[in-house]
PDB file of C-alpha atoms and ligand atoms in Angstrom:
ATOM      1  CA  MET A1450      23.194  12.750 -75.385  1.00  0.00           C
ATOM      2  CA  HIS A1451      25.056  10.316 -73.322  1.00  0.00           C
ATOM      3  CA  GLN A1452      24.807  10.488 -69.457  1.00  0.00           C
ATOM      4  CA  PRO A1453      26.918   8.290 -67.487  1.00  0.00           C
ATOM      5  CA  ILE A1454      24.999   6.225 -64.873  1.00  0.00           C
ATOM      6  CA  GLY A1455      25.712   7.915 -61.514  1.00  0.00           C
ATOM      7  CA  ASP A1456      26.541  11.365 -63.010  1.00  0.00           C
ATOM      8  CA  PRO A1457      23.810  13.865 -63.017  1.00  0.00           C
ATOM      9  CA  PHE A1458      25.421  15.684 -65.879  1.00  0.00           C
ATOM     10  CA  SER A1459      26.034  14.638 -69.536  1.00  0.00           C
ATOM     11  CA  ASP A1460      29.483  13.884 -71.042  1.00  0.00           C
ATOM     12  CA  ALA A1461      28.820  16.692 -73.351  1.00  0.00           C
ATOM     13  CA  LEU A1462      29.017  19.095 -70.544  1.00  0.00           C
ATOM     14  CA  VAL A1463      32.368  17.728 -69.338  1.00  0.00           C
ATOM     15  CA  GLU A1464      33.792  17.707 -72.910  1.00  0.00           C
ATOM     16  CA  ARG A1465      32.650  21.237 -73.666  1.00  0.00           C
ATOM     17  CA  LEU A1466      34.106  22.544 -70.376  1.00  0.00           C
ATOM     18  CA  ALA A1467      37.428  20.802 -71.062  1.00  0.00           C
ATOM     19  CA  GLN A1468      37.598  22.378 -74.534  1.00  0.00           C
ATOM     20  CA  ALA A1469      36.210  25.900 -73.495  1.00  0.00           C
ATOM     21  CA  ARG A1470      38.402  28.844 -73.833  1.00  0.00           C
ATOM     22  CA  ARG A1471      35.770  31.189 -72.167  1.00  0.00           C
ATOM     23  CA  VAL A1472      33.676  30.123 -69.190  1.00  0.00           C
ATOM     24  CA  ALA A1473      31.009  32.331 -67.490  1.00  0.00           C
ATOM     25  CA  VAL A1474      28.987  31.405 -64.468  1.00  0.00           C
ATOM     26  CA  LEU A1475      26.008  33.002 -62.816  1.00  0.00           C
ATOM     27  CA  THR A1476      25.079  31.988 -59.175  1.00  0.00           C
ATOM     28  CA  GLY A1477      22.242  32.683 -56.962  1.00  0.00           C
ATOM     29  CA  ALA A1478      21.210  31.990 -53.428  1.00  0.00           C
ATOM     30  CA  GLY A1479      21.039  28.241 -53.943  1.00  0.00           C
ATOM     31  CA  ILE A1480      24.822  27.902 -53.982  1.00  0.00           C
ATOM     32  CA  SER A1481      25.108  29.208 -50.416  1.00  0.00           C
ATOM     33  CA  ALA A1482      22.263  27.059 -49.224  1.00  0.00           C
ATOM     34  CA  GLU A1483      24.574  24.270 -48.134  1.00  0.00           C
ATOM     35  CA  SER A1484      26.532  26.671 -46.059  1.00  0.00           C
ATOM     36  CA  GLY A1485      23.404  27.538 -44.152  1.00  0.00           C
ATOM     37  CA  VAL A1486      22.563  30.812 -45.732  1.00  0.00           C
ATOM     38  CA  PRO A1487      18.742  30.843 -46.533  1.00  0.00           C
ATOM     39  CA  THR A1488      17.587  31.380 -50.172  1.00  0.00           C
ATOM     40  CA  PHE A1489      14.692  33.855 -51.026  1.00  0.00           C
ATOM     41  CA  ARG A1490      11.996  31.845 -52.707  1.00  0.00           C
ATOM     42  CA  ASP A1491      12.295  28.295 -51.517  1.00  0.00           C
ATOM     43  CA  PRO A1492       9.626  27.134 -49.017  1.00  0.00           C
ATOM     44  CA  ASP A1493      12.036  28.083 -46.165  1.00  0.00           C
ATOM     45  CA  GLY A1494      13.226  31.167 -48.052  1.00  0.00           C
ATOM     46  CA  LEU A1495      13.637  34.737 -46.598  1.00  0.00           C
ATOM     47  CA  TRP A1496      10.706  36.150 -48.769  1.00  0.00           C
ATOM     48  CA  GLN A1497       8.396  33.531 -47.165  1.00  0.00           C
ATOM     49  CA  GLN A1498       9.050  35.087 -43.827  1.00  0.00           C
ATOM     50  CA  PHE A1499       9.839  38.803 -44.711  1.00  0.00           C
ATOM     51  CA  ARG A1500       8.223  41.150 -47.169  1.00  0.00           C
ATOM     52  CA  PRO A1501      10.735  42.540 -49.791  1.00  0.00           C
ATOM     53  CA  GLU A1502       8.844  45.852 -49.818  1.00  0.00           C
ATOM     54  CA  GLU A1503       9.305  46.368 -46.145  1.00  0.00           C
ATOM     55  CA  LEU A1504      13.015  45.559 -46.130  1.00  0.00           C
ATOM     56  CA  ALA A1505      14.778  45.741 -49.533  1.00  0.00           C
ATOM     57  CA  ASN A1506      13.977  49.182 -51.017  1.00  0.00           C
ATOM     58  CA  VAL A1507      15.103  52.714 -50.099  1.00  0.00           C
ATOM     59  CA  GLU A1508      11.689  54.044 -49.135  1.00  0.00           C
ATOM     60  CA  ALA A1509      11.334  51.280 -46.552  1.00  0.00           C
ATOM     61  CA  PHE A1510      14.835  52.144 -45.271  1.00  0.00           C
ATOM     62  CA  LEU A1511      14.072  55.659 -44.715  1.00  0.00           C
ATOM     63  CA  ARG A1512      10.675  54.951 -43.048  1.00  0.00           C
ATOM     64  CA  ASN A1513      12.193  52.531 -40.674  1.00  0.00           C
ATOM     65  CA  PRO A1514      16.040  52.561 -40.653  1.00  0.00           C
ATOM     66  CA  VAL A1515      16.229  50.617 -37.456  1.00  0.00           C
ATOM     67  CA  LEU A1516      14.259  47.810 -38.843  1.00  0.00           C
ATOM     68  CA  VAL A1517      16.080  47.466 -42.161  1.00  0.00           C
ATOM     69  CA  GLN A1518      19.622  48.023 -40.624  1.00  0.00           C
ATOM     70  CA  GLY A1519      18.675  45.429 -38.073  1.00  0.00           C
ATOM     71  CA  TRP A1520      17.638  42.930 -40.654  1.00  0.00           C
ATOM     72  CA  TYR A1521      21.073  43.340 -42.597  1.00  0.00           C
ATOM     73  CA  ALA A1522      22.949  43.318 -39.283  1.00  0.00           C
ATOM     74  CA  HIS A1523      21.207  39.802 -38.835  1.00  0.00           C
ATOM     75  CA  ARG A1524      22.118  38.707 -42.217  1.00  0.00           C
ATOM     76  CA  ARG A1525      25.782  39.788 -41.723  1.00  0.00           C
ATOM     77  CA  ALA A1526      25.855  37.776 -38.474  1.00  0.00           C
ATOM     78  CA  VAL A1527      24.447  34.715 -40.377  1.00  0.00           C
ATOM     79  CA  VAL A1528      27.199  35.043 -43.116  1.00  0.00           C
ATOM     80  CA  ASP A1529      30.015  35.749 -40.641  1.00  0.00           C
ATOM     81  CA  GLY A1530      28.995  32.494 -38.832  1.00  0.00           C
ATOM     82  CA  VAL A1531      29.411  30.301 -41.981  1.00  0.00           C
ATOM     83  CA  GLU A1532      32.003  28.970 -44.365  1.00  0.00           C
ATOM     84  CA  PRO A1533      32.006  28.547 -48.153  1.00  0.00           C
ATOM     85  CA  ASN A1534      31.012  25.040 -49.119  1.00  0.00           C
ATOM     86  CA  PRO A1535      32.430  22.586 -51.680  1.00  0.00           C
ATOM     87  CA  GLY A1536      30.249  24.318 -54.546  1.00  0.00           C
ATOM     88  CA  HIS A1537      32.033  27.811 -53.913  1.00  0.00           C
ATOM     89  CA  ARG A1538      35.321  25.954 -53.820  1.00  0.00           C
ATOM     90  CA  ALA A1539      34.837  24.016 -56.957  1.00  0.00           C
ATOM     91  CA  LEU A1540      34.041  27.288 -58.879  1.00  0.00           C
ATOM     92  CA  ALA A1541      37.213  28.788 -57.616  1.00  0.00           C
ATOM     93  CA  GLU A1542      39.155  25.726 -58.744  1.00  0.00           C
ATOM     94  CA  LEU A1543      37.323  25.848 -62.181  1.00  0.00           C
ATOM     95  CA  GLU A1544      38.562  29.436 -62.399  1.00  0.00           C
ATOM     96  CA  GLN A1545      42.148  28.563 -61.823  1.00  0.00           C
ATOM     97  CA  MET A1546      41.846  25.657 -64.411  1.00  0.00           C
ATOM     98  CA  VAL A1547      40.486  28.090 -67.090  1.00  0.00           C
ATOM     99  CA  VAL A1548      43.010  30.848 -66.223  1.00  0.00           C
ATOM    100  CA  LYS A1549      45.852  28.348 -66.180  1.00  0.00           C
ATOM    101  CA  LYS A1550      45.194  27.539 -69.731  1.00  0.00           C
ATOM    102  CA  ARG A1551      45.049  31.166 -70.560  1.00  0.00           C
ATOM    103  CA  GLY A1552      41.257  31.226 -71.152  1.00  0.00           C
ATOM    104  CA  ALA A1553      38.811  33.879 -69.753  1.00  0.00           C
ATOM    105  CA  PHE A1554      36.586  33.233 -66.839  1.00  0.00           C
ATOM    106  CA  LEU A1555      33.995  35.171 -65.099  1.00  0.00           C
ATOM    107  CA  LEU A1556      31.747  34.509 -62.139  1.00  0.00           C
ATOM    108  CA  ALA A1557      28.794  36.879 -61.733  1.00  0.00           C
ATOM    109  CA  THR A1558      26.819  36.379 -58.396  1.00  0.00           C
ATOM    110  CA  GLN A1559      23.595  37.681 -57.286  1.00  0.00           C
ATOM    111  CA  ASN A1560      24.687  36.951 -53.769  1.00  0.00           C
ATOM    112  CA  VAL A1561      25.759  39.513 -51.258  1.00  0.00           C
ATOM    113  CA  ASP A1562      27.244  37.070 -48.740  1.00  0.00           C
ATOM    114  CA  GLY A1563      30.984  37.217 -49.867  1.00  0.00           C
ATOM    115  CA  LEU A1564      31.306  33.516 -49.770  1.00  0.00           C
ATOM    116  CA  HIS A1565      32.624  33.304 -53.352  1.00  0.00           C
ATOM    117  CA  ALA A1566      35.494  35.749 -52.462  1.00  0.00           C
ATOM    118  CA  ARG A1567      36.179  33.854 -49.294  1.00  0.00           C
ATOM    119  CA  ALA A1568      36.388  30.652 -51.304  1.00  0.00           C
ATOM    120  CA  GLY A1569      39.119  32.156 -53.499  1.00  0.00           C
ATOM    121  CA  SER A1570      37.207  33.337 -56.628  1.00  0.00           C
ATOM    122  CA  GLU A1571      38.981  36.319 -58.087  1.00  0.00           C
ATOM    123  CA  HIS A1572      37.336  36.992 -61.507  1.00  0.00           C
ATOM    124  CA  LEU A1573      34.091  37.933 -59.704  1.00  0.00           C
ATOM    125  CA  ILE A1574      31.203  40.416 -60.074  1.00  0.00           C
ATOM    126  CA  GLU A1575      28.911  40.892 -57.224  1.00  0.00           C
ATOM    127  CA  LEU A1576      25.936  42.151 -59.187  1.00  0.00           C
ATOM    128  CA  HIS A1577      23.710  42.855 -56.275  1.00  0.00           C
ATOM    129  CA  GLY A1578      26.564  44.420 -54.123  1.00  0.00           C
ATOM    130  CA  THR A1579      27.861  42.988 -50.868  1.00  0.00           C
ATOM    131  CA  LEU A1580      26.736  42.758 -47.201  1.00  0.00           C
ATOM    132  CA  THR A1581      30.395  43.156 -46.163  1.00  0.00           C
ATOM    133  CA  ARG A1582      30.369  46.974 -46.811  1.00  0.00           C
ATOM    134  CA  SER A1583      28.177  49.758 -45.591  1.00  0.00           C
ATOM    135  CA  TYR A1584      28.279  53.396 -46.518  1.00  0.00           C
ATOM    136  CA  CYS A1585      26.652  56.761 -45.536  1.00  0.00           C
ATOM    137  CA  ILE A1586      23.761  57.890 -47.710  1.00  0.00           C
ATOM    138  CA  ALA A1587      24.715  61.455 -47.390  1.00  0.00           C
ATOM    139  CA  CYS A1588      28.407  61.643 -47.765  1.00  0.00           C
ATOM    140  CA  GLU A1589      29.141  58.031 -49.128  1.00  0.00           C
ATOM    141  CA  ARG A1590      31.895  57.455 -46.613  1.00  0.00           C
ATOM    142  CA  GLU A1591      32.336  53.656 -46.048  1.00  0.00           C
ATOM    143  CA  ALA A1592      31.247  52.742 -42.505  1.00  0.00           C
ATOM    144  CA  ASN A1593      33.319  50.457 -40.226  1.00  0.00           C
ATOM    145  CA  GLU A1594      32.059  47.665 -37.843  1.00  0.00           C
ATOM    146  CA  THR A1595      32.166  50.025 -34.854  1.00  0.00           C
ATOM    147  CA  GLU A1596      29.798  52.510 -36.464  1.00  0.00           C
ATOM    148  CA  LEU A1597      27.409  49.834 -37.533  1.00  0.00           C
ATOM    149  CA  ALA A1598      27.428  48.226 -33.892  1.00  0.00           C
ATOM    150  CA  ALA A1599      25.634  51.467 -32.696  1.00  0.00           C
ATOM    151  CA  LEU A1600      22.482  49.575 -33.863  1.00  0.00           C
ATOM    152  CA  GLU A1601      22.819  47.306 -30.684  1.00  0.00           C
ATOM    153  CA  SER A1602      21.766  50.264 -28.590  1.00  0.00           C
ATOM    154  CA  GLY A1603      18.415  50.248 -30.495  1.00  0.00           C
ATOM    155  CA  ASP A1604      19.253  53.577 -32.263  1.00  0.00           C
ATOM    156  CA  ALA A1605      19.653  53.751 -36.196  1.00  0.00           C
ATOM    157  CA  ALA A1606      23.447  53.658 -37.145  1.00  0.00           C
ATOM    158  CA  HIS A1607      24.556  57.147 -38.284  1.00  0.00           C
ATOM    159  CA  CYS A1608      27.774  58.404 -40.051  1.00  0.00           C
ATOM    160  CA  PRO A1609      30.214  59.892 -37.399  1.00  0.00           C
ATOM    161  CA  ALA A1610      31.382  62.337 -39.958  1.00  0.00           C
ATOM    162  CA  CYS A1611      28.056  63.892 -41.170  1.00  0.00           C
ATOM    163  CA  ALA A1612      25.360  61.990 -39.126  1.00  0.00           C
ATOM    164  CA  GLY A1613      23.790  60.606 -42.301  1.00  0.00           C
ATOM    165  CA  LEU A1614      22.197  57.126 -42.162  1.00  0.00           C
ATOM    166  CA  LEU A1615      24.366  54.134 -42.818  1.00  0.00           C
ATOM    167  CA  ARG A1616      23.105  51.493 -45.372  1.00  0.00           C
ATOM    168  CA  PRO A1617      24.474  48.263 -46.690  1.00  0.00           C
ATOM    169  CA  ASP A1618      26.197  48.324 -50.058  1.00  0.00           C
ATOM    170  CA  VAL A1619      23.648  46.098 -51.789  1.00  0.00           C
ATOM    171  CA  VAL A1620      21.246  46.748 -54.569  1.00  0.00           C
ATOM    172  CA  TRP A1621      17.624  47.111 -53.540  1.00  0.00           C
ATOM    173  CA  PHE A1622      14.602  46.776 -55.556  1.00  0.00           C
ATOM    174  CA  GLY A1623      14.272  49.713 -57.920  1.00  0.00           C
ATOM    175  CA  GLU A1624      17.997  50.445 -57.703  1.00  0.00           C
ATOM    176  CA  MET A1625      20.669  50.319 -60.387  1.00  0.00           C
ATOM    177  CA  LEU A1626      23.270  47.646 -60.373  1.00  0.00           C
ATOM    178  CA  PRO A1627      26.872  48.817 -59.591  1.00  0.00           C
ATOM    179  CA  GLU A1628      28.243  50.699 -62.561  1.00  0.00           C
ATOM    180  CA  GLY A1629      29.401  48.663 -65.363  1.00  0.00           C
ATOM    181  CA  ALA A1630      28.689  45.327 -63.572  1.00  0.00           C
ATOM    182  CA  MET A1631      25.910  44.130 -65.804  1.00  0.00           C
ATOM    183  CA  GLU A1632      27.698  45.264 -69.172  1.00  0.00           C
ATOM    184  CA  HIS A1633      30.866  43.311 -67.976  1.00  0.00           C
ATOM    185  CA  ALA A1634      28.791  40.213 -67.202  1.00  0.00           C
ATOM    186  CA  ALA A1635      26.791  40.350 -70.381  1.00  0.00           C
ATOM    187  CA  GLU A1636      30.003  40.662 -72.439  1.00  0.00           C
ATOM    188  CA  ALA A1637      31.462  37.569 -70.587  1.00  0.00           C
ATOM    189  CA  ALA A1638      28.176  35.644 -71.143  1.00  0.00           C
ATOM    190  CA  ALA A1639      27.961  36.527 -74.927  1.00  0.00           C
ATOM    191  CA  ALA A1640      31.677  35.560 -75.404  1.00  0.00           C
ATOM    192  CA  SER A1641      31.504  32.276 -73.358  1.00  0.00           C
ATOM    193  CA  ASP A1642      31.742  28.867 -74.851  1.00  0.00           C
ATOM    194  CA  VAL A1643      30.205  27.315 -71.759  1.00  0.00           C
ATOM    195  CA  PHE A1644      27.830  29.014 -69.448  1.00  0.00           C
ATOM    196  CA  LEU A1645      26.809  27.631 -65.984  1.00  0.00           C
ATOM    197  CA  SER A1646      23.713  28.972 -64.164  1.00  0.00           C
ATOM    198  CA  ILE A1647      23.846  27.699 -60.596  1.00  0.00           C
ATOM    199  CA  GLY A1648      21.433  27.968 -57.724  1.00  0.00           C
ATOM    200  CA  THR A1649      19.159  30.753 -59.042  1.00  0.00           C
ATOM    201  CA  SER A1650      15.511  30.777 -59.704  1.00  0.00           C
ATOM    202  CA  ALA A1651      16.431  33.211 -62.668  1.00  0.00           C
ATOM    203  CA  VAL A1652      13.312  35.481 -62.002  1.00  0.00           C
ATOM    204  CA  VAL A1653      15.128  38.693 -61.177  1.00  0.00           C
ATOM    205  CA  TYR A1654      16.243  40.726 -64.088  1.00  0.00           C
ATOM    206  CA  PRO A1655      18.687  41.826 -65.413  1.00  0.00           C
ATOM    207  CA  ALA A1656      20.878  38.976 -63.912  1.00  0.00           C
ATOM    208  CA  ALA A1657      18.451  36.334 -65.004  1.00  0.00           C
ATOM    209  CA  GLY A1658      18.991  37.416 -68.563  1.00  0.00           C
ATOM    210  CA  LEU A1659      22.574  36.328 -68.549  1.00  0.00           C
ATOM    211  CA  PRO A1660      22.015  32.581 -69.444  1.00  0.00           C
ATOM    212  CA  LEU A1661      19.779  33.529 -72.189  1.00  0.00           C
ATOM    213  CA  ILE A1662      22.416  36.017 -73.566  1.00  0.00           C
ATOM    214  CA  ALA A1663      24.934  33.295 -73.553  1.00  0.00           C
ATOM    215  CA  LYS A1664      22.464  30.713 -75.282  1.00  0.00           C
ATOM    216  CA  GLN A1665      21.623  33.272 -77.896  1.00  0.00           C
ATOM    217  CA  ALA A1666      25.187  33.960 -78.586  1.00  0.00           C
ATOM    218  CA  GLY A1667      26.017  30.226 -79.112  1.00  0.00           C
ATOM    219  CA  ALA A1668      27.343  28.972 -75.692  1.00  0.00           C
ATOM    220  CA  TYR A1669      26.511  25.641 -74.236  1.00  0.00           C
ATOM    221  CA  VAL A1670      24.360  26.451 -71.325  1.00  0.00           C
ATOM    222  CA  ALA A1671      23.772  24.304 -68.373  1.00  0.00           C
ATOM    223  CA  GLU A1672      21.755  24.948 -65.205  1.00  0.00           C
ATOM    224  CA  ILE A1673      22.512  23.263 -61.847  1.00  0.00           C
ATOM    225  CA  ASN A1674      19.746  23.218 -59.462  1.00  0.00           C
ATOM    226  CA  PRO A1675      17.503  20.705 -57.667  1.00  0.00           C
ATOM    227  CA  GLN A1676      14.589  22.305 -59.365  1.00  0.00           C
ATOM    228  CA  ARG A1677      13.954  23.328 -62.901  1.00  0.00           C
ATOM    229  CA  SER A1678      14.008  27.198 -63.211  1.00  0.00           C
ATOM    230  CA  ASP A1679      11.441  29.065 -65.375  1.00  0.00           C
ATOM    231  CA  ILE A1680      14.191  29.417 -68.005  1.00  0.00           C
ATOM    232  CA  ALA A1681      15.379  25.784 -67.956  1.00  0.00           C
ATOM    233  CA  PHE A1682      13.505  24.699 -71.073  1.00  0.00           C
ATOM    234  CA  ARG A1683      15.467  27.318 -73.037  1.00  0.00           C
ATOM    235  CA  LEU A1684      18.891  26.031 -71.928  1.00  0.00           C
ATOM    236  CA  ASP A1685      20.931  23.104 -73.157  1.00  0.00           C
ATOM    237  CA  GLU A1686      20.941  20.989 -69.997  1.00  0.00           C
ATOM    238  CA  HIS A1687      19.296  20.867 -66.553  1.00  0.00           C
ATOM    239  CA  VAL A1688      21.590  19.299 -64.004  1.00  0.00           C
ATOM    240  CA  ARG A1689      19.400  18.205 -61.238  1.00  0.00           C
ATOM    241  CA  GLY A1690      21.041  18.276 -57.827  1.00  0.00           C
ATOM    242  CA  LYS A1691      22.605  20.497 -55.109  1.00  0.00           C
ATOM    243  CA  ALA A1692      25.561  22.630 -56.200  1.00  0.00           C
ATOM    244  CA  GLY A1693      27.856  21.464 -53.356  1.00  0.00           C
ATOM    245  CA  VAL A1694      27.373  17.906 -54.447  1.00  0.00           C
ATOM    246  CA  VAL A1695      27.323  18.236 -58.253  1.00  0.00           C
ATOM    247  CA  LEU A1696      30.184  20.766 -58.706  1.00  0.00           C
ATOM    248  CA  PRO A1697      33.007  18.753 -56.997  1.00  0.00           C
ATOM    249  CA  VAL A1698      31.975  15.682 -59.119  1.00  0.00           C
ATOM    250  CA  LEU A1699      31.803  17.772 -62.181  1.00  0.00           C
ATOM    251  CA  LEU A1700      35.397  19.101 -61.389  1.00  0.00           C
ATOM    252  CA  GLU A1701      36.584  15.636 -60.659  1.00  0.00           C
ATOM    253  CA  ARG A1702      35.431  14.417 -64.177  1.00  0.00           C
ATOM    254  CA  LEU A1703      36.991  17.554 -65.801  1.00  0.00           C
ATOM    255  CA  ARG A1704      40.333  16.758 -64.209  1.00  0.00           C
ATOM    256  CA  ALA A1705      40.253  13.137 -65.171  1.00  0.00           C
ATOM    257  CA  PHE A1706      39.208  14.141 -68.890  1.00  0.00           C
ATOM    258  CA  THR A1707      41.956  16.751 -69.119  1.00  0.00           C
ATOM    259  CA  ALA A1708      44.637  14.355 -67.748  1.00  0.00           C
ATOM    260  CA  ALA A1709      43.510  11.546 -70.154  1.00  0.00           C
TER     261      ALA A1709
HETATM  262  P1  OAD B2951      16.052  32.237 -55.174  1.00  0.00           P
HETATM  263  O1  OAD B2951      15.607  32.155 -53.754  1.00  0.00           O
HETATM  264  O2  OAD B2951      14.958  33.005 -55.979  1.00  0.00           O
HETATM  265  O3  OAD B2951      16.238  30.896 -55.879  1.00  0.00           O
HETATM  266  C1  OAD B2951      17.170  30.037 -55.163  1.00  0.00           C
HETATM  267  C2  OAD B2951      17.306  28.804 -56.115  1.00  0.00           C
HETATM  268  O4  OAD B2951      18.279  27.974 -55.617  1.00  0.00           O
HETATM  269  C3  OAD B2951      16.035  28.002 -56.509  1.00  0.00           C
HETATM  270  O5  OAD B2951      15.847  27.742 -57.879  1.00  0.00           O
HETATM  271  C4  OAD B2951      16.414  26.699 -55.589  1.00  0.00           C
HETATM  272  O6  OAD B2951      15.906  25.557 -56.289  1.00  0.00           O
HETATM  273  C5  OAD B2951      17.831  26.695 -55.686  1.00  0.00           C
HETATM  274  N1  OAD B2951      18.670  25.847 -54.749  1.00  0.00           N
HETATM  275  C6  OAD B2951      18.290  25.580 -53.536  1.00  0.00           C
HETATM  276  N2  OAD B2951      19.219  24.897 -52.779  1.00  0.00           N
HETATM  277  C7  OAD B2951      20.065  24.637 -53.766  1.00  0.00           C
HETATM  278  C8  OAD B2951      21.435  23.951 -53.769  1.00  0.00           C
HETATM  279  N3  OAD B2951      21.853  23.230 -52.675  1.00  0.00           N
HETATM  280  N4  OAD B2951      22.195  23.873 -54.924  1.00  0.00           N
HETATM  281  C9  OAD B2951      21.703  24.566 -56.062  1.00  0.00           C
HETATM  282  N5  OAD B2951      20.480  25.250 -56.070  1.00  0.00           N
HETATM  283  C10 OAD B2951      19.846  25.184 -54.954  1.00  0.00           C
HETATM  284  O7  OAD B2951      17.367  33.061 -55.079  1.00  0.00           O
HETATM  285  P2  OAD B2951      17.946  33.960 -56.316  1.00  0.00           P
HETATM  286  O8  OAD B2951      17.667  33.389 -57.793  1.00  0.00           O
HETATM  287  O9  OAD B2951      19.452  34.223 -55.990  1.00  0.00           O
HETATM  288  O10 OAD B2951      17.967  40.252 -54.999  1.00  0.00           O
HETATM  289  O11 OAD B2951      17.192  35.297 -56.197  1.00  0.00           O
HETATM  290  C11 OAD B2951      17.592  36.370 -56.953  1.00  0.00           C
HETATM  291  C12 OAD B2951      17.409  37.602 -56.253  1.00  0.00           C
HETATM  292  O12 OAD B2951      16.269  37.754 -55.712  1.00  0.00           O
HETATM  293  C13 OAD B2951      18.483  37.749 -55.072  1.00  0.00           C
HETATM  294  O13 OAD B2951      19.662  38.331 -55.525  1.00  0.00           O
HETATM  295  C14 OAD B2951      17.720  38.903 -54.140  1.00  0.00           C
HETATM  296  C15 OAD B2951      16.309  38.387 -54.426  1.00  0.00           C
HETATM  297  O14 OAD B2951      15.352  39.231 -54.146  1.00  0.00           O
HETATM  298  C16 OAD B2951      17.889  41.405 -54.346  1.00  0.00           C
HETATM  299  O15 OAD B2951      17.846  41.402 -53.037  1.00  0.00           O
HETATM  300  C17 OAD B2951      18.099  42.533 -55.195  1.00  0.00           C
END
C-alpha cells in the first residue's frame, strides 16, 4: 500500500473515501483531547484520578448524589469553557461532502461533551448521552441550568416539580444505551464503504464493536489514534497521529483528489 512521504495515511484511504457512497465514523474521548477535555484511560485520563464505580453508576449516584452531581457539574464547566477543534470541524466538513454527493453519513460518538454538535455535525448519534441535558429520576422532566445551580449551595439538586433527584442524561455503567441508538449506528456501520474509528481505546462495548461490524460487512476500516487500540490489528489501517492534525490533512487530500 502506497503511503506518500509526509502523510500519516495511505493513498488507499483517500481513494476509498473519495469513492465512498456511505461513510460511518465512531469517535471517542481522544477527538476532544486537543480541545482540552481529558480522556478516560490515557495516563492523565479521568479514570486515573477517579473511580468509575464511585461516579458513573446509579448506585453511586443514589449513595452520594452531591458527589456525583458535583463531578458532572465540573465536567459541564470544563466543556462550556472549551471549543471544538479542527478534528471535530473536519468531520462536520466530511459529512457535508458525503451528503452533497447524496451519500449516507453517520457519526456515532461515545462522547458526552456536545462538541461534535457545536462543530456542525448533524447526522450524529450520541451513544452515551450528553452532559448538556439533565433530568429528574422520578418524573423524567428535563432540568434547567438554574435548577442544577442549586448544587452550588452544597445540597443535592432536586426537581422543583416533584423533588426527585436530578441526574445528567448520560449512560452510566450497567445502563442501556438510548433507545435505538446502537441499532442505528450498527446499521450504518454494516452498510458503510469506509468506516473511521477515531480517538477511542475501543474497550467499552457495544460501541467498540462498531468498527468490527463494519469490517466484517466489507468496509475499509481505518483507525486514527496516536496509539494502536486493542482492535487495531483487525482493521485495514492504523493512522498514527492526533485527530486534530490528521483529519484536516485527510480532508485537504480528499478535496484535492475529488477536484482532480
Ligand atoms: P479512552 O480514554 O478509553 O481512550 C481515548 C483514546 O484516545 C486512546 O486510545 C488515546 O490513545 C486516544 N487519543 C488521545 N489523544 C488523542 C488525539 N489527540 N487524537 C486521537 N486520539 C487520541 O476513551 P474512550 O475510548 O472514548 O463511557 O472511552 C470509552 C468510554 O469509556 C467512554 O465513553 C466512557 C468511558 O468509561 C462511559 O462513561 C459510559
